[in-house]
Coordinates of C-alpha atoms in Angstrom, one line a residue:
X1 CA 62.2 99.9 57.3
X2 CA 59.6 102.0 58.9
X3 CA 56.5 100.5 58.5
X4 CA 54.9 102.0 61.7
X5 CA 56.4 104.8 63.0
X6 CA 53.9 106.9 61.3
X7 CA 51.2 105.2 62.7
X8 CA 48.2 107.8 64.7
X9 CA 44.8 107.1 65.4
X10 CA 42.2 109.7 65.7
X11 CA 41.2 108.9 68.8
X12 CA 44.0 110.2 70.8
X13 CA 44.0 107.4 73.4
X14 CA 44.3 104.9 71.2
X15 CA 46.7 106.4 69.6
X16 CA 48.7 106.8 72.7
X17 CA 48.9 103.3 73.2
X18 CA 49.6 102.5 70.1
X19 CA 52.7 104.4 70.6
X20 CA 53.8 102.5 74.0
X21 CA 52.9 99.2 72.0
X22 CA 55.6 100.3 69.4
X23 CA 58.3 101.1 72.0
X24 CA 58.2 97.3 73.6
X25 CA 60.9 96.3 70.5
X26 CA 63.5 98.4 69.0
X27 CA 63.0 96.9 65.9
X28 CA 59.5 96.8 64.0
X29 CA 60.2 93.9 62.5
X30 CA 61.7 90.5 64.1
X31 CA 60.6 87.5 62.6
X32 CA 59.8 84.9 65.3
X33 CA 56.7 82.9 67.0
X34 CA 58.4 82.7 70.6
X35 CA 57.1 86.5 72.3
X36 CA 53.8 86.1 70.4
X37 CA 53.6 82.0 71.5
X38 CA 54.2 83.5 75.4
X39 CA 51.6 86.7 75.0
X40 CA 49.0 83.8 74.0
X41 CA 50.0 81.5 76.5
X42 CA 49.2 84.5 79.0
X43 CA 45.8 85.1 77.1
X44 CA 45.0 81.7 78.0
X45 CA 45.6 80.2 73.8
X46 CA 43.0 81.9 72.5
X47 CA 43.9 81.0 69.5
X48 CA 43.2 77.6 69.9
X49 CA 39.2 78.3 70.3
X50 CA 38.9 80.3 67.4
X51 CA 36.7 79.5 64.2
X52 CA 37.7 77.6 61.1
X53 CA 40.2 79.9 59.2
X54 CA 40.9 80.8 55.7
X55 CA 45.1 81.8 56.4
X56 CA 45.4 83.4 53.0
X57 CA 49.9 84.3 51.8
X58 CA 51.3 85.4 48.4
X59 CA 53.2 88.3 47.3
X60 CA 49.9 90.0 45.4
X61 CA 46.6 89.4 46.1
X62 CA 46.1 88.6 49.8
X63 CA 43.9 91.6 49.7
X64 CA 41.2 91.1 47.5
X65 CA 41.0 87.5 47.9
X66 CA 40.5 87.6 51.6
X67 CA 37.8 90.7 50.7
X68 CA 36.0 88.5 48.3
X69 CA 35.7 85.6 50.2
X70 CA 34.6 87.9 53.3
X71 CA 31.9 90.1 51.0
X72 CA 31.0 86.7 49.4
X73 CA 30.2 85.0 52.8
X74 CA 28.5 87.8 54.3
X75 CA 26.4 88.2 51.4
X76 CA 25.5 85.0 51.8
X77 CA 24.3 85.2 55.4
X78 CA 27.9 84.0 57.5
X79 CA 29.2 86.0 60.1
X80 CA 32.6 86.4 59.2
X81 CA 35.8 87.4 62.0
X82 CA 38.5 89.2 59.4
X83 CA 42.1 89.9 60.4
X84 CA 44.0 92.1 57.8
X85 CA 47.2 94.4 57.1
X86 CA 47.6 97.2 56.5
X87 CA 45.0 99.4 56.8
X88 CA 44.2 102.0 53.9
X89 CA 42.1 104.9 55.7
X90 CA 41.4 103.4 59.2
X91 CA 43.4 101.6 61.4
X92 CA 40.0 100.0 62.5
X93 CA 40.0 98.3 59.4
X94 CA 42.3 95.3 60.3
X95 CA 40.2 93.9 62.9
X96 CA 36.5 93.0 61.2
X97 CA 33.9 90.9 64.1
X98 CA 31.2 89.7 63.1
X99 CA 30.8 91.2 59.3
X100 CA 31.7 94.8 61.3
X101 CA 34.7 96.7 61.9
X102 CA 35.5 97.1 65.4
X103 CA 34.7 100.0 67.6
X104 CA 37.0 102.3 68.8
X105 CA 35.7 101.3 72.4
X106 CA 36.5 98.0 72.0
X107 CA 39.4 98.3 70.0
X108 CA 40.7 100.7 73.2
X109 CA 39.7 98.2 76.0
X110 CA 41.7 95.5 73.9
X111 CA 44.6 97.5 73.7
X112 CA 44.7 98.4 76.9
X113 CA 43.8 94.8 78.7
X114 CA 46.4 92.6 76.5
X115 CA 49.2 95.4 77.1
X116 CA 48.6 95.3 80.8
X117 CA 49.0 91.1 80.4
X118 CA 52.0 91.9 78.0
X119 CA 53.6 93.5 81.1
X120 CA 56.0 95.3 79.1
X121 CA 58.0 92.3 77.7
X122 CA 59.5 92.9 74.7
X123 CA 57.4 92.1 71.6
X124 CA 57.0 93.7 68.0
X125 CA 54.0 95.9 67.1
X126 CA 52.4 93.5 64.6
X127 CA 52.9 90.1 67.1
X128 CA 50.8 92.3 70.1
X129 CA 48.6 93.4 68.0
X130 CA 48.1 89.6 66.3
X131 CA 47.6 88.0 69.3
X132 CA 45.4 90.8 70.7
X133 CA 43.0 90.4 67.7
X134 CA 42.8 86.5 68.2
X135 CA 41.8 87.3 71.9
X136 CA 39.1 89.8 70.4
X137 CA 38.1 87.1 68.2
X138 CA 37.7 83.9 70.9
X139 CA 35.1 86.2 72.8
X140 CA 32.8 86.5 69.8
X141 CA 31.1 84.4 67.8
X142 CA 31.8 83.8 63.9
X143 CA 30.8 80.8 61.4
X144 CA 34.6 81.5 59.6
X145 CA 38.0 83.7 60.2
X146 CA 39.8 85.1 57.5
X147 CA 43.5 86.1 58.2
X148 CA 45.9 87.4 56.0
X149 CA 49.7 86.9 57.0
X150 CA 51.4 89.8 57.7
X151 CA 55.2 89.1 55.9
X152 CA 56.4 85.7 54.6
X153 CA 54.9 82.9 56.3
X154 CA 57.0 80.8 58.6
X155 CA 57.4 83.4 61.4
X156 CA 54.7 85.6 60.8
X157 CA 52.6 85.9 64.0
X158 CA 49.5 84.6 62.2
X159 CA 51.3 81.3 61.6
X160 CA 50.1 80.3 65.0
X161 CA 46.3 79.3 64.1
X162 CA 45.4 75.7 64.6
X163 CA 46.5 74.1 62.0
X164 CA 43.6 71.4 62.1
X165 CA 41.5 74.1 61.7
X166 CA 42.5 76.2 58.6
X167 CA 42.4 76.4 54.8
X168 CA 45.8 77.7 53.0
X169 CA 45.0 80.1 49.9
X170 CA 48.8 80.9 48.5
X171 CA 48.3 84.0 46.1
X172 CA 50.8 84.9 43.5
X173 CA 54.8 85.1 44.3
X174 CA 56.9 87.6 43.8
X175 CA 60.4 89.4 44.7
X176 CA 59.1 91.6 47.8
X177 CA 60.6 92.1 50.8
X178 CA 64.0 90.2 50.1
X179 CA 65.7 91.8 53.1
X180 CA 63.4 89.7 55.1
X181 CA 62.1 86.6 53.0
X182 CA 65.4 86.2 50.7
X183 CA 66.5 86.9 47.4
X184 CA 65.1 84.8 45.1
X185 CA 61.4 83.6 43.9
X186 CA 62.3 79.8 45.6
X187 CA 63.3 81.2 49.4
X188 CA 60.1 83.5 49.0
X189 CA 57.7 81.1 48.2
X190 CA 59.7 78.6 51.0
X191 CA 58.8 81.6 53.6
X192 CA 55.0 81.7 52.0
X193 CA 54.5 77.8 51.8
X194 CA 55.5 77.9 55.9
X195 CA 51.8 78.5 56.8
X196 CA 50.9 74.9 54.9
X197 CA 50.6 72.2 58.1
X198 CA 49.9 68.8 58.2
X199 CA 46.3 67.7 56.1
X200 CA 45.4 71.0 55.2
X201 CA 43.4 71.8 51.9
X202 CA 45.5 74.4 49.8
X203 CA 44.6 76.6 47.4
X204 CA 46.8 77.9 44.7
X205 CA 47.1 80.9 42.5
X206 CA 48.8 80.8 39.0
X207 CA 53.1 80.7 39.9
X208 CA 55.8 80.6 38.0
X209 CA 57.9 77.5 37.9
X210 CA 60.2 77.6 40.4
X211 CA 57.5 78.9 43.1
X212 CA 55.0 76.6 41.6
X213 CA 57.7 73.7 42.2
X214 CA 58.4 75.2 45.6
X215 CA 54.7 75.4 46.8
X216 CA 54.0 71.7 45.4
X217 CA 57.4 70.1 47.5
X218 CA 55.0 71.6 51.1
X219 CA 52.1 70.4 49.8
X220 CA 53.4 66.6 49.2
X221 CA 55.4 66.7 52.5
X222 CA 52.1 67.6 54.4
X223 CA 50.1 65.4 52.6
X224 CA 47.5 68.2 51.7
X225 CA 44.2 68.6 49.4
X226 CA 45.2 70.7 46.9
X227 CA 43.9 72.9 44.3
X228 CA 46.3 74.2 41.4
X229 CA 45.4 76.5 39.0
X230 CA 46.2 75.6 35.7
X231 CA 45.6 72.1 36.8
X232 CA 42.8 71.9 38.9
X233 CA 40.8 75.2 37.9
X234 CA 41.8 77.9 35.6
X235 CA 40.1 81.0 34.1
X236 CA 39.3 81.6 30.6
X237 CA 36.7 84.3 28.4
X238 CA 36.3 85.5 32.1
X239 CA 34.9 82.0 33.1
X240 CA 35.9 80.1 36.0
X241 CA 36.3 76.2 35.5
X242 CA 36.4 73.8 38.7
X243 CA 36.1 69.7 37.6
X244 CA 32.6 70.1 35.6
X245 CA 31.8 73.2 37.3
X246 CA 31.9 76.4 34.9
X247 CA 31.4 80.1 37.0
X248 CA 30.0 83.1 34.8
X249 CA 32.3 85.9 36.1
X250 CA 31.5 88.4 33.2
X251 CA 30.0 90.7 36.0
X252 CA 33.2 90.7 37.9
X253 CA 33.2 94.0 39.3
X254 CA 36.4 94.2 40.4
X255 CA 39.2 95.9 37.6
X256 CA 41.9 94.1 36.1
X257 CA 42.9 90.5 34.7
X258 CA 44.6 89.5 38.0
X259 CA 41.4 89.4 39.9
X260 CA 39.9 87.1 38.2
X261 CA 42.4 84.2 39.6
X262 CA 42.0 86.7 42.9
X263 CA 38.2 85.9 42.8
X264 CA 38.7 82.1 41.4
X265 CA 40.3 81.3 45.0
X266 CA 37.7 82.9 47.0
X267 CA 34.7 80.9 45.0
X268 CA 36.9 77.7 45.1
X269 CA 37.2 77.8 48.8
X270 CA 33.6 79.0 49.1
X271 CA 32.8 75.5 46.8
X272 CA 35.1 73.6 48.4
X273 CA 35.4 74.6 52.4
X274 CA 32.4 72.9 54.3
X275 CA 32.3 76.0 56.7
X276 CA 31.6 78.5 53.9
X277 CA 28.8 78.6 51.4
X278 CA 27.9 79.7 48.3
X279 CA 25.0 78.8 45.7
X280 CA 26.2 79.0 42.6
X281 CA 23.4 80.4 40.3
X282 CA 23.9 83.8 42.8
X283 CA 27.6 84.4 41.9
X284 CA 27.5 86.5 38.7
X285 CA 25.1 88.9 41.2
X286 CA 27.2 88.1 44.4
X287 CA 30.5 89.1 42.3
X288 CA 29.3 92.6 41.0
X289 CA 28.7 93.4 44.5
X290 CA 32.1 93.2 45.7
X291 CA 34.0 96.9 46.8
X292 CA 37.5 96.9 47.3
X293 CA 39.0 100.5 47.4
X294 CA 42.2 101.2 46.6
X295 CA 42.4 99.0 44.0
X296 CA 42.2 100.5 40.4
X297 CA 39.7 102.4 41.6
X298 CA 38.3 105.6 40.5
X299 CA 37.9 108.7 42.5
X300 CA 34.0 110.2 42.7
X301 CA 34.6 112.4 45.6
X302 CA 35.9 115.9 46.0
X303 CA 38.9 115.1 43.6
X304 CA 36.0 115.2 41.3
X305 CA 34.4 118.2 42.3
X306 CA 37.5 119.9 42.8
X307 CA 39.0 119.2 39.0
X308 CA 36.2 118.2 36.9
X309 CA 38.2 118.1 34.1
X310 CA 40.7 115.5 35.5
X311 CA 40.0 111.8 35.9
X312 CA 41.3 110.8 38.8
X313 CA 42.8 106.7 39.5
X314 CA 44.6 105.2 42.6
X315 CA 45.8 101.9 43.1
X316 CA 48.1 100.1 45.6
X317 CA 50.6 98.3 43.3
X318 CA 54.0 99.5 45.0
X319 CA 56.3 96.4 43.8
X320 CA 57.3 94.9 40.7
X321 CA 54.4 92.4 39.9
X322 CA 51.6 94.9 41.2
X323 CA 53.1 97.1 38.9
X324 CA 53.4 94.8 35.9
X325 CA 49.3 94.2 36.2
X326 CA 48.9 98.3 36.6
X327 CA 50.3 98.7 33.5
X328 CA 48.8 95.8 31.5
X329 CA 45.7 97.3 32.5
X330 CA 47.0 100.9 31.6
X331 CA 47.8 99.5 28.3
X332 CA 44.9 97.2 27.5
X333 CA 42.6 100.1 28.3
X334 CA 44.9 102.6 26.0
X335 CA 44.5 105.1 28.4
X336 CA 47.2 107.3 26.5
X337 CA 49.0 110.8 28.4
X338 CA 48.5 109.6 31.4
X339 CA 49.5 111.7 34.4
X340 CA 51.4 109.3 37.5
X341 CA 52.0 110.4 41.0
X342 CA 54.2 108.5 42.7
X343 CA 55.9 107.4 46.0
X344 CA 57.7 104.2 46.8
X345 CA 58.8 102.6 50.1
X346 CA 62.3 103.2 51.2
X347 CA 63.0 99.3 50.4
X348 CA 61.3 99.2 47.4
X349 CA 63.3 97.5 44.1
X350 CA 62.6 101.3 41.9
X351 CA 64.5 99.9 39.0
X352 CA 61.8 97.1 38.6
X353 CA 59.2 99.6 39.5
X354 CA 59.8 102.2 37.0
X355 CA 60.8 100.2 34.3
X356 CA 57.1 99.3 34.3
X357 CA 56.2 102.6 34.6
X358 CA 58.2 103.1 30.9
X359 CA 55.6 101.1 29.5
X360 CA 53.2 103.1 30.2
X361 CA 55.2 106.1 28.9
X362 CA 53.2 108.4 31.3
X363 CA 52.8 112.0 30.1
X364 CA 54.0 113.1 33.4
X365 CA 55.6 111.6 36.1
X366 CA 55.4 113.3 39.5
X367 CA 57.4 112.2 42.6
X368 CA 56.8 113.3 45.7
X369 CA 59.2 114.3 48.4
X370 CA 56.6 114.7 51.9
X371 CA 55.0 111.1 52.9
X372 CA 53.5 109.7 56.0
X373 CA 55.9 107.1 55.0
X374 CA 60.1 106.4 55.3
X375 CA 59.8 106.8 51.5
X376 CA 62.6 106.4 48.4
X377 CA 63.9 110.2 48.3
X378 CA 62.3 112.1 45.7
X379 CA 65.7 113.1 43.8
X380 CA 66.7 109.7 43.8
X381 CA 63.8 107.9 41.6
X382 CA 64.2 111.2 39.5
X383 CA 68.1 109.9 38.7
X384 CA 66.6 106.8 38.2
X385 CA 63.5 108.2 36.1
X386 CA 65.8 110.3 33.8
X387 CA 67.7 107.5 33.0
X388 CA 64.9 106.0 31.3
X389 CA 64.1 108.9 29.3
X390 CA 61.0 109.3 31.3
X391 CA 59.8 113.0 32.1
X392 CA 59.2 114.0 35.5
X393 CA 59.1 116.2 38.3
X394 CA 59.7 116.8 41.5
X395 CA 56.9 118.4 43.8
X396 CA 56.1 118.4 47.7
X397 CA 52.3 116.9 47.9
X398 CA 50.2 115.2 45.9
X399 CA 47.7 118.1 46.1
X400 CA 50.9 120.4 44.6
X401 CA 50.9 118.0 41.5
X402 CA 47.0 117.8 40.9
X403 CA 47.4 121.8 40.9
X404 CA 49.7 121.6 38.4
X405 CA 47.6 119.1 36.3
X406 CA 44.8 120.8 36.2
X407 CA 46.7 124.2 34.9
X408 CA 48.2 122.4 32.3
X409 CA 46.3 122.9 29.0
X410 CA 45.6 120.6 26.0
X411 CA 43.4 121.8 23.7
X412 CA 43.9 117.9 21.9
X413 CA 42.8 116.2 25.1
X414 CA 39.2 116.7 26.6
X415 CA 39.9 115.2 29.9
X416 CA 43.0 114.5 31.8
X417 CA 43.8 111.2 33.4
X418 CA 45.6 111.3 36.5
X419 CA 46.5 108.0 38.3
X420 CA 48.4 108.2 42.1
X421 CA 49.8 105.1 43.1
X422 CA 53.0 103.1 44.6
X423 CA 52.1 103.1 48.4
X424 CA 49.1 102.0 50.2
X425 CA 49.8 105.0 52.4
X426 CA 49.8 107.3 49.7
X427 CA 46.5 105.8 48.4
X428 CA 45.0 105.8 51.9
X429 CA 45.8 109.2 52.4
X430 CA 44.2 110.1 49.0
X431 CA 41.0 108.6 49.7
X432 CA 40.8 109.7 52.8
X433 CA 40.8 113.0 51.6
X434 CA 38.7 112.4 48.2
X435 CA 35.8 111.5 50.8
X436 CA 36.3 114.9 52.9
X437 CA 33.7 117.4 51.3

């Protein structure tokens, strides 16, 4: 699995180093807390000073649920330390101090001072670069820290926070990353449940039975505060119901049916965690104010310009379950001929994937052979495709298909609808470019 090989920055020393950080393990991923445990110990525990933390896992969801919570809090006048992964156009984006993305000055002095105190032991990419942001984080201050987890939960590196000092938000569970986490929904949602420690308050997304079950066993052992949905707050007619409380989300502006539980956790925790705050006759304004890119999210830059008569979509489903909710929302919205580009990750379950994608009956299906990615080869989700009776082809770039697109005449149709989707790579590099002019 090559999750980072690809990884550049454009400022060439920084990208250097990242580089040499990559090389201190042959493999990129090694689940353990022991190297990152000693790096901290040598940073003097930094993580042990940091602000109260919102340590948010799940399959789906980590992402705009640790982005509401963030644009919630700074709206409402916190300063907010976020730690995130990946990155969709900048790798600047995973370290946030203070309500603002960190500079590439200080991101390079970081990098520089915690791999001369690494003194080339051997550590993976993700573990320096957790316990480097936790060092950034103890020498500024914040009112809250978010942190998503970076795989699983158990041996992830962020499962080092002080656990007297954190909220758990478990987002929904799925079958992702079973070379890692296990094969079935119960060992993934044991691996997700491992950041839930001794008295903390939890949070809970919708699950299905066995993860629910899974997620509940944690709780009870750790004797935690717990919120489930379906139990303790739920969402209905785009309402959000907590005890007696009832939440107008109608002005919700983030697409899809899934975000409303993804927005229900951030406004529980902002109700329910003293450190944050919210008033409560602000959130239908607070919640149309929320921008998450990347997530069924239309294009208005240069895509737009280029090929006015082609409406252009990207989102960052790229498993089974984001998939599921992208076509839902395909299909709710009867947004018929549509055009798909797609690329998967070389582990990725395309079976499950595509069999969504059928659903949707696309018009076209497009799957693309040169990634910045280790990617599924091109000719194999075609086999895959054509056994589904799906039609599709096989181009080089994304840019190759849209050209392709927008040659394509329908005198039936008045505007095209393209969507690009299943990598957060792909999607990155997409918007990066929709925002050159």
């Amino acid at each position: 699995m090559s999750i980072y090989k690809f990884i550049s920055h454009d400022n060439p020393k920084i990208s250097s180093i990242l580089k040499k950080i990559l090389s201190l393990h042959p493999q990129e991923i090694n689940l353990s807390l022991d190297r990152i445990r000693f790096l901290l110990k040598k940073l003097k525990n930094p993580q042990k000073i940091l602000p109260y933390a919102i340590h948010i896992a799940g399959t789906n969801g980590k992402g705009s649920v640790a982005t509401s919570i963030y644009q919630l809090q700074k709206l409402s006048g916190k300063k907010v330390h976020v730690y995130r992964s990946p990155h969709l156009t900048s790798f600047n984006e995973r370290i946030v101090i203070a309500n603002k993305i960190i500079s590439d000055e200080s991101l390079y002095d970081a990098l520089n001072y915690v791999y001369k105190i690494n003194d080339k032991r051997t550590i993976t990419f993700f573990e320096f670069f957790t316990a480097m942001a936790f060092y950034i984080f103890s020498k500024n201050e914040a009112d809250v820290l978010i942190v998503e987890v970076g795989l699983g939960g158990t041996f992830d590196a962020t499962n080092v926070l002080n656990h007297k000092k954190k909220t758990c938000i478990i987002t929904t569970v799925g079958l992702d990353h079973k070379e890692y986490l296990g094969n079935t929904i119960k060992d993934i949602a044991t691996e997700k449940s491992g950041i839930i420690k001794s008295n903390n308050f939890v949070i809970c997304s919708q699950q299905n039975k066995k993860a629910l079950s899974t997620i509940q066993k944690f709780t009870k052992i750790n004797n935690c505060r717990t919120y489930f949905y379906g139990k303790d707050w739920y969402i209905r007619n785009r309402k959000l119901f907590i005890e007696h409380i009832e939440v107008d989300l109608t002005k919700l502006s983030l697409k899809g049916n899934h975000q409303y539980q993804n927005i229900g956790c951030a406004i529980l925790a902002c109700y329910k965690v003293k450190y944050l705050k919210i008033d409560n006759s602000k959130i239908p304004d607070l919640v149309s104010k929320i921008k998450w890119e990347g997530r069924l999210h239309r294009l208005e830059g240069s895509f737009k310009k280029k090929y006015p008569d082609i409406d252009f979509w990207v989102d960052c489903a790229h498993n089974p379950l984001g998939f599921k909710v992208l076509s839902d929302w395909i299909l709710k919205n009867k947004i018929n001929k549509i055009f798909i580009i797609l690329a998967l990750g070389i582990k990725k379950d395309k079976k499950k994937i595509l069999k969504q994608i059928k659903k949707i009956n696309p018009r076209l299906l497009f799957l693309i052979k040169k990634t910045n990615f280790t990617n599924i080869p091109a000719i194999d989700l075609y086999k895959e495709a054509k056994q589904l009776n799906l039609c599709c082809k096989i181009f080089d770039t994304v840019k190759e298909s849209i050209n392709f697109i927008d040659k394509l005449k329908d005198k039936k149709v008045k505007k095209k609808t393209c969507l690009i989707s299943g990598s957060i790579n792909l999607v990155g590099d997409t918007l990066r470019e929709d925002k050159e002019l």
